mmCIF file with all atom_site columns, C-alpha atoms in Angstrom:
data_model
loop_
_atom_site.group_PDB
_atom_site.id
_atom_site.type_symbol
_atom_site.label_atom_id
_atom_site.label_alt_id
_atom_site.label_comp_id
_atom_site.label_asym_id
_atom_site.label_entity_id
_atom_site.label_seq_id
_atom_site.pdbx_PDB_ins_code
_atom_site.Cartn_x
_atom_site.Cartn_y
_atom_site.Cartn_z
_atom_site.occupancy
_atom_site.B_iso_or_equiv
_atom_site.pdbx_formal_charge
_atom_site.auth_seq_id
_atom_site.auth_comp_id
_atom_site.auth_asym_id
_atom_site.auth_atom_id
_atom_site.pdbx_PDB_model_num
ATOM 1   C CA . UNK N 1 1   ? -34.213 -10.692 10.795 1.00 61.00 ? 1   UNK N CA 1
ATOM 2   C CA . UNK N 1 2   ? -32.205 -8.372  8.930  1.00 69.00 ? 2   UNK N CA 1
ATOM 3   C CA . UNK N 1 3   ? -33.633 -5.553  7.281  1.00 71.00 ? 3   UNK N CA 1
ATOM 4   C CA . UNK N 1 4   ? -31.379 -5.587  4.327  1.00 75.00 ? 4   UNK N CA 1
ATOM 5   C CA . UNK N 1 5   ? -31.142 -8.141  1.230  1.00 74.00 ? 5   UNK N CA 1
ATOM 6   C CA . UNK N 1 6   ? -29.130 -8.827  -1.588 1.00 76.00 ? 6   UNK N CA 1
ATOM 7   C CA . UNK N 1 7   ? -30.308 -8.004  -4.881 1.00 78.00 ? 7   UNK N CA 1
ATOM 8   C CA . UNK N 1 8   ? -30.266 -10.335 -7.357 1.00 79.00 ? 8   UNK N CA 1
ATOM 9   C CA . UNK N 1 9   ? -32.307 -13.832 -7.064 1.00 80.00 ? 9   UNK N CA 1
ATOM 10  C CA . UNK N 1 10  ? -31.507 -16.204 -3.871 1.00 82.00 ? 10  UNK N CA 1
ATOM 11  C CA . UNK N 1 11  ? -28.161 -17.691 -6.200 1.00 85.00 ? 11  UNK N CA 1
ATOM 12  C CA . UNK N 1 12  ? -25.726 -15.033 -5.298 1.00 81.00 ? 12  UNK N CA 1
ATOM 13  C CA . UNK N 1 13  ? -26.896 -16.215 -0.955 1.00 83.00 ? 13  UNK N CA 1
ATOM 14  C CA . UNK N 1 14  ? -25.765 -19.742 -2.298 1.00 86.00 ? 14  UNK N CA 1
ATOM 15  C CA . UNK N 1 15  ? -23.397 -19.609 -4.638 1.00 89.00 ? 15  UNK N CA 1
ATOM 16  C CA . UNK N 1 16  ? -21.012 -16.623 -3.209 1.00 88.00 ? 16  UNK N CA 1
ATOM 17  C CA . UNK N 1 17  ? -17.975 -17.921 -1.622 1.00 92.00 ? 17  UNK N CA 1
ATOM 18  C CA . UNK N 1 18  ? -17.693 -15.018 0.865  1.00 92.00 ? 18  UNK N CA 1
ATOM 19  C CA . UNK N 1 19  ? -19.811 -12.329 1.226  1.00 90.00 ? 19  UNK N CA 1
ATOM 20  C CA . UNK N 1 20  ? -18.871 -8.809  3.630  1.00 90.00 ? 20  UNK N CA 1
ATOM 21  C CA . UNK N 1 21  ? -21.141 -6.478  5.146  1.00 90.00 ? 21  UNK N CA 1
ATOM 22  C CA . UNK N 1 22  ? -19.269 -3.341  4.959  1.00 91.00 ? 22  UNK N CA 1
ATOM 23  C CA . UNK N 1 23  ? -20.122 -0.289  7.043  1.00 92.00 ? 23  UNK N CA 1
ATOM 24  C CA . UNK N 1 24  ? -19.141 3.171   7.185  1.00 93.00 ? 24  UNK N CA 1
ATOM 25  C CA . UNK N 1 25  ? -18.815 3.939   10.962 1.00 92.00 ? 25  UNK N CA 1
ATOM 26  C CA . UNK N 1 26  ? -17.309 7.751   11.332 1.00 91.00 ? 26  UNK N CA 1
ATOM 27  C CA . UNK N 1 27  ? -15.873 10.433  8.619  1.00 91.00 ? 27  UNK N CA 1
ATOM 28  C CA . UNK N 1 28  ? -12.110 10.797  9.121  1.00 86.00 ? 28  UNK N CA 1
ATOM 29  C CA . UNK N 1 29  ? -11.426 14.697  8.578  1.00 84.00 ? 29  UNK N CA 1
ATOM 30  C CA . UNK N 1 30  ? -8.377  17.295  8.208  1.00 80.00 ? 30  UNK N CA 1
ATOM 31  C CA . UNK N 1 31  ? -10.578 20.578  9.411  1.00 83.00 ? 31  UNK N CA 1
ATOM 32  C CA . UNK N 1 32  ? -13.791 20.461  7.340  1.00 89.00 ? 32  UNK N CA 1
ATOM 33  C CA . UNK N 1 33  ? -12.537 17.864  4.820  1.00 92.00 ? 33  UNK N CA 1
ATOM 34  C CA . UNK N 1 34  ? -13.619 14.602  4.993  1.00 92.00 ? 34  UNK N CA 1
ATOM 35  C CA . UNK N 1 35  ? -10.606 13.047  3.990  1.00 89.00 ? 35  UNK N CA 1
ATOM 36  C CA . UNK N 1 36  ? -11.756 8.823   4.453  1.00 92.00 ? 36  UNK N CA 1
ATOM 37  C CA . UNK N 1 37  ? -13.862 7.261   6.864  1.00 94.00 ? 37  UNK N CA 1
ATOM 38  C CA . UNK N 1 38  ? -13.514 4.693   9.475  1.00 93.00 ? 38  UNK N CA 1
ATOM 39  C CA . UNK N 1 39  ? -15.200 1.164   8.208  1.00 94.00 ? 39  UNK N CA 1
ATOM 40  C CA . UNK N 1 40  ? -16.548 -2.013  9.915  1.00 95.00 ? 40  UNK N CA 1
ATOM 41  C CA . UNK N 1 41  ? -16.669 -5.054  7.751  1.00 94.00 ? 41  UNK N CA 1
ATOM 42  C CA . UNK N 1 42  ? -18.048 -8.403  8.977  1.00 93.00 ? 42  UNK N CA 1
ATOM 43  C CA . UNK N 1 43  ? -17.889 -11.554 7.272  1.00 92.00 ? 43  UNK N CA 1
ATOM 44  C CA . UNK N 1 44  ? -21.263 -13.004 6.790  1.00 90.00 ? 44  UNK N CA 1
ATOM 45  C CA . UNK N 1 45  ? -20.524 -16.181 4.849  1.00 90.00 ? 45  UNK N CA 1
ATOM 46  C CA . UNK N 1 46  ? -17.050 -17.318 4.181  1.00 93.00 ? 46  UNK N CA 1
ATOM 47  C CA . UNK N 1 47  ? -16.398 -21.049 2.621  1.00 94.00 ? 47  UNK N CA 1
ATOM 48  C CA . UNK N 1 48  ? -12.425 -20.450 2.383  1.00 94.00 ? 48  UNK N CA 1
ATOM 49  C CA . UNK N 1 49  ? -11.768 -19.669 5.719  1.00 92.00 ? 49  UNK N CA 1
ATOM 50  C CA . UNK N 1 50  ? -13.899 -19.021 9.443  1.00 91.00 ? 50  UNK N CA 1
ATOM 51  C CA . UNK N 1 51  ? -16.826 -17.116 9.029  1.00 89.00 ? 51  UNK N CA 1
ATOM 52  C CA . UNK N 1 52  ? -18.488 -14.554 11.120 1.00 93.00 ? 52  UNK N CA 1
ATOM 53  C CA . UNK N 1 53  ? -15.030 -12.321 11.727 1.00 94.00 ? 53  UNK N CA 1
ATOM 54  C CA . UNK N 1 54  ? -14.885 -8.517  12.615 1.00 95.00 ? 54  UNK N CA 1
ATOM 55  C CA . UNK N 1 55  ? -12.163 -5.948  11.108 1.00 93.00 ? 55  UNK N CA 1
ATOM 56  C CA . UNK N 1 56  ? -12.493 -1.996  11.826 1.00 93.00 ? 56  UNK N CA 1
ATOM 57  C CA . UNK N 1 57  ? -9.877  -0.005  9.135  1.00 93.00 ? 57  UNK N CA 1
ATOM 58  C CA . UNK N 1 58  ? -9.445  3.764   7.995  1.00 92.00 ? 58  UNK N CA 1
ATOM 59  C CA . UNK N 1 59  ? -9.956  4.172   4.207  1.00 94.00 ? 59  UNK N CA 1
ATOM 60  C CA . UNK N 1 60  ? -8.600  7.174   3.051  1.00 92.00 ? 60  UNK N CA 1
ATOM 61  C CA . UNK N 1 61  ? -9.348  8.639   -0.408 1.00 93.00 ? 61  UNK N CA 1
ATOM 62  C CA . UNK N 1 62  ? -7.289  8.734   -2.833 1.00 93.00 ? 62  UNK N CA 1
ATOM 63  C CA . UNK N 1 63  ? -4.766  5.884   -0.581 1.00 90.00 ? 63  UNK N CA 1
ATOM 64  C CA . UNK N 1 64  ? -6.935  3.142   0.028  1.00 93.00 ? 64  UNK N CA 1
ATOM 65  C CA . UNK N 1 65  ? -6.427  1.296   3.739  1.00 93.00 ? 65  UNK N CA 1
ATOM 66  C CA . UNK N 1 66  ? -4.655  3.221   5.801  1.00 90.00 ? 66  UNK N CA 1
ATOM 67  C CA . UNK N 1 67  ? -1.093  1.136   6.787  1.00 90.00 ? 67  UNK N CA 1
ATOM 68  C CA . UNK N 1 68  ? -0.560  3.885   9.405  1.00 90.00 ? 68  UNK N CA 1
ATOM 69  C CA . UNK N 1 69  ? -4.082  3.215   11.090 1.00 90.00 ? 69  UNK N CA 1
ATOM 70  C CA . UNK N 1 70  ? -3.767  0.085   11.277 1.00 90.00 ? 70  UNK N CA 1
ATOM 71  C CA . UNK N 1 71  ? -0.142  -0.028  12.767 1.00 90.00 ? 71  UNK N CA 1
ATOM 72  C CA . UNK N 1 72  ? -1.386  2.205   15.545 1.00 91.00 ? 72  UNK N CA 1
ATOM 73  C CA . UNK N 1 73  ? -5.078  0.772   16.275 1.00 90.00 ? 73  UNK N CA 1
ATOM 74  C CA . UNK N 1 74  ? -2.619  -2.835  16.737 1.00 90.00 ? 74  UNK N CA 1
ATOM 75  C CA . UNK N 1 75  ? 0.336   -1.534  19.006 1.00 90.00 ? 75  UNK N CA 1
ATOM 76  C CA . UNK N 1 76  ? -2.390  0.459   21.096 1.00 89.00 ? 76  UNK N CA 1
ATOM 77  C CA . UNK N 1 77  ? -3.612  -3.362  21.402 1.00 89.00 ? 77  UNK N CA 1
ATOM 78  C CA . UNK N 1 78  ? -0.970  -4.778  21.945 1.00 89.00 ? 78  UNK N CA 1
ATOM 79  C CA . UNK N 1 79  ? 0.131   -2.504  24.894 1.00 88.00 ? 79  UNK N CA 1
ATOM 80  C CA . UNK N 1 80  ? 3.488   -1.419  22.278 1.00 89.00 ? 80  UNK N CA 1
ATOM 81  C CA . UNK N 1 81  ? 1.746   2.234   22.237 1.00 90.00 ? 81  UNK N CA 1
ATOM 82  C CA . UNK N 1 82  ? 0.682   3.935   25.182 1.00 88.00 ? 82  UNK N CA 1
ATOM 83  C CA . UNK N 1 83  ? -2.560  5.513   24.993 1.00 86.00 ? 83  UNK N CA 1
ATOM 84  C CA . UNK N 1 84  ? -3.231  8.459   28.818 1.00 86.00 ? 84  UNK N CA 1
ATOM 85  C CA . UNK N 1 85  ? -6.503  10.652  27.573 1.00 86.00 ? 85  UNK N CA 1
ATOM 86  C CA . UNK N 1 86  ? -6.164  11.567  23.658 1.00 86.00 ? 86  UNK N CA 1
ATOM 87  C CA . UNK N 1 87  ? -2.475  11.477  23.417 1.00 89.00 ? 87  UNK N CA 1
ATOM 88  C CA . UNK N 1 88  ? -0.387  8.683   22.121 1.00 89.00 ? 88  UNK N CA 1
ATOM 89  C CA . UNK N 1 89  ? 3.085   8.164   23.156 1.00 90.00 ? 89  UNK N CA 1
ATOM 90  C CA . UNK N 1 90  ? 5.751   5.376   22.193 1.00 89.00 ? 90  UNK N CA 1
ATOM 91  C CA . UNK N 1 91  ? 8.728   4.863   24.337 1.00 86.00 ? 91  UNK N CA 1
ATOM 92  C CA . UNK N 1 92  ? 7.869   7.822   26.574 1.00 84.00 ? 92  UNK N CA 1
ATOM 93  C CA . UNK N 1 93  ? 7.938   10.320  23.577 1.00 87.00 ? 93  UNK N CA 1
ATOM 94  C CA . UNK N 1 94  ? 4.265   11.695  22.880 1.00 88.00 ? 94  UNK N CA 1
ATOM 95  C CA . UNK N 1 95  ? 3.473   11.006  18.789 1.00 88.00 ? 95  UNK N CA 1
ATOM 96  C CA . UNK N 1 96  ? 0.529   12.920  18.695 1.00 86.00 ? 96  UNK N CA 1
ATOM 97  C CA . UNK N 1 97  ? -2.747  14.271  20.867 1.00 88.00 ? 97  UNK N CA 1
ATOM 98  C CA . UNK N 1 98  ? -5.795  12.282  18.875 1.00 85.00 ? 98  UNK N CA 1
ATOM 99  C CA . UNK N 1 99  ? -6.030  8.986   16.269 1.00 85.00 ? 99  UNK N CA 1
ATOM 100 C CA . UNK N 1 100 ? -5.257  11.024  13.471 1.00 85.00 ? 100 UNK N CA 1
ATOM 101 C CA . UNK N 1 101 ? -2.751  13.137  14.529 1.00 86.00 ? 101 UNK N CA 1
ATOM 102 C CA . UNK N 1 102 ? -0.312  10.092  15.612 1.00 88.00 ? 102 UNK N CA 1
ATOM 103 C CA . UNK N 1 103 ? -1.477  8.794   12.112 1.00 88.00 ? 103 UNK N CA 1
ATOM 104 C CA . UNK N 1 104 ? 0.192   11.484  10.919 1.00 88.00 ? 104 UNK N CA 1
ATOM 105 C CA . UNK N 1 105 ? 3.164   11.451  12.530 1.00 90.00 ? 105 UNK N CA 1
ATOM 106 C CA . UNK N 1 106 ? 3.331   7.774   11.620 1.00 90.00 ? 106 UNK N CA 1
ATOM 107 C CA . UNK N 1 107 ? 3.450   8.780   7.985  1.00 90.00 ? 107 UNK N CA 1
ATOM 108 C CA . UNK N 1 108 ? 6.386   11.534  8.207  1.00 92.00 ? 108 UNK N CA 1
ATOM 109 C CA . UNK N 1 109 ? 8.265   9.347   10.581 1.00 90.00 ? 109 UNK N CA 1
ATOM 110 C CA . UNK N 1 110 ? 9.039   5.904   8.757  1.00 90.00 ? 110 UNK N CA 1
ATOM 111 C CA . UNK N 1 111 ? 11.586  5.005   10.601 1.00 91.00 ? 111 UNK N CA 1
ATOM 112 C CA . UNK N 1 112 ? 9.534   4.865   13.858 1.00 89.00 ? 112 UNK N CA 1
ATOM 113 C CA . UNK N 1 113 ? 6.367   3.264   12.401 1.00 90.00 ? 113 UNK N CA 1
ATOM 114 C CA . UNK N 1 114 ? 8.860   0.327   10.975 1.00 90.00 ? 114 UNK N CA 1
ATOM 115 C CA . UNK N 1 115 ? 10.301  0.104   14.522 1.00 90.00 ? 115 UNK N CA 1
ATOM 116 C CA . UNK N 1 116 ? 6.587   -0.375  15.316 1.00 90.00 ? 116 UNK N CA 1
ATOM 117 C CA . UNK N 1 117 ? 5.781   -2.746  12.929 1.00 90.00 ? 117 UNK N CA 1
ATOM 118 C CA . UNK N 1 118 ? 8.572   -5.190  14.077 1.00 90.00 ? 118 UNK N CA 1
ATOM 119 C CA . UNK N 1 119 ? 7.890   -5.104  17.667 1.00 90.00 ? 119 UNK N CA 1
ATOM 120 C CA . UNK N 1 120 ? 4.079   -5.711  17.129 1.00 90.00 ? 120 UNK N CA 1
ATOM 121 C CA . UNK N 1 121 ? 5.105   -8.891  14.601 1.00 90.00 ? 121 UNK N CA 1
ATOM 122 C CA . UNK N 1 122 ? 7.052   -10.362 17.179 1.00 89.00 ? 122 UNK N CA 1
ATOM 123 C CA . UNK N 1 123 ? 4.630   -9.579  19.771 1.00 90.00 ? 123 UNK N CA 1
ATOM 124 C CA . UNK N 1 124 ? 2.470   -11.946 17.539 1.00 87.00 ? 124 UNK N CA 1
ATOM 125 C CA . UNK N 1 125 ? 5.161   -14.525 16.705 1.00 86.00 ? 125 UNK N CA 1
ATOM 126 C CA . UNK N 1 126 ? 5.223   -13.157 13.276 1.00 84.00 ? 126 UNK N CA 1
ATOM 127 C CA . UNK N 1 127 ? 8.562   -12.630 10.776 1.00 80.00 ? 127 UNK N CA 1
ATOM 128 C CA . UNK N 1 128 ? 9.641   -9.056  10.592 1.00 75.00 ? 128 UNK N CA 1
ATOM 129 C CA . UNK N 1 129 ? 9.556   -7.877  7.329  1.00 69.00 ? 129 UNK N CA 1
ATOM 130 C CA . UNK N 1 130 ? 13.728  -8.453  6.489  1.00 72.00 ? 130 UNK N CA 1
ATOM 131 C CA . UNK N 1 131 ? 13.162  -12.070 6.896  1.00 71.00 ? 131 UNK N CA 1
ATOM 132 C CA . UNK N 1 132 ? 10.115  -12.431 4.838  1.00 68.00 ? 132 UNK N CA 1
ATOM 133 C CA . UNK N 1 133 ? 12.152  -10.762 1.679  1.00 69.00 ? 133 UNK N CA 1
ATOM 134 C CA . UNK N 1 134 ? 14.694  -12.805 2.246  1.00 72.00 ? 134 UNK N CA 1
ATOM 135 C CA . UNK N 1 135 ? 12.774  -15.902 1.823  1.00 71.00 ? 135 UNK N CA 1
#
């Protein structure tokens, strides 16, 4: 079975509505800093909603979840990004040679990762973000 337990009597296994098995999986760095690390979290129990799920993220210090990350890892999914060796490229124009470096980019350009956002929401039959304010 699993090697790890939670502390703390056999009530929290029972009485927790949802319960997360976080993992650090690499260290995100700018040159020797480790600036955040790349996390798995799996649902182990979940009474709200299906259990058992899978979510990789970026959490960077000082920021939290990275929004830019996340944008990326999903339009590289979603075929909106184009990913040839370690460089990204969107609509023929290369954003960056590695994860983080298009992360970067991502962050300066605004404009671009909004353009992203919208095509990967409709991609999944969600609103864009104009018609949820509007709502």
């Amino acid at each position: 079975g699993n090697p790890e337990t939670t502390t703390g009597g056999n009530a929290l296994k029972f009485y927790a509505s949802q319960r997360l098995d976080i993992r650090k999986m690499t260290s995100l760095k700018s040159g020797q800093d480790v600036t955040g690390f790349r996390t798995k979290v799996k649902v182990v129990k979940n009474k709200l909603a299906p259990p058992f799920r899978e979510a990789e993220f970026d959490i960077i210090f000082g920021e939290g979840i990275s929004r830019e990350g996340d944008v990326l890892d999903l339009a590289a999914e979603h075929g909106i990004l184009e990913k040839s060796g370690a460089w990204y490229s969107y609509k023929g124009d290369r954003i960056g040679q590695g994860r983080d470096n298009a992360r970067v980019f991502l962050k300066e350009n605004r404009d671009i990762m909004k353009q992203m956002e919208d095509e990967i929401r409709a991609k999944l039959g969600m609103k864009t973000v104009e018609a949820q304010e509007e709502e």
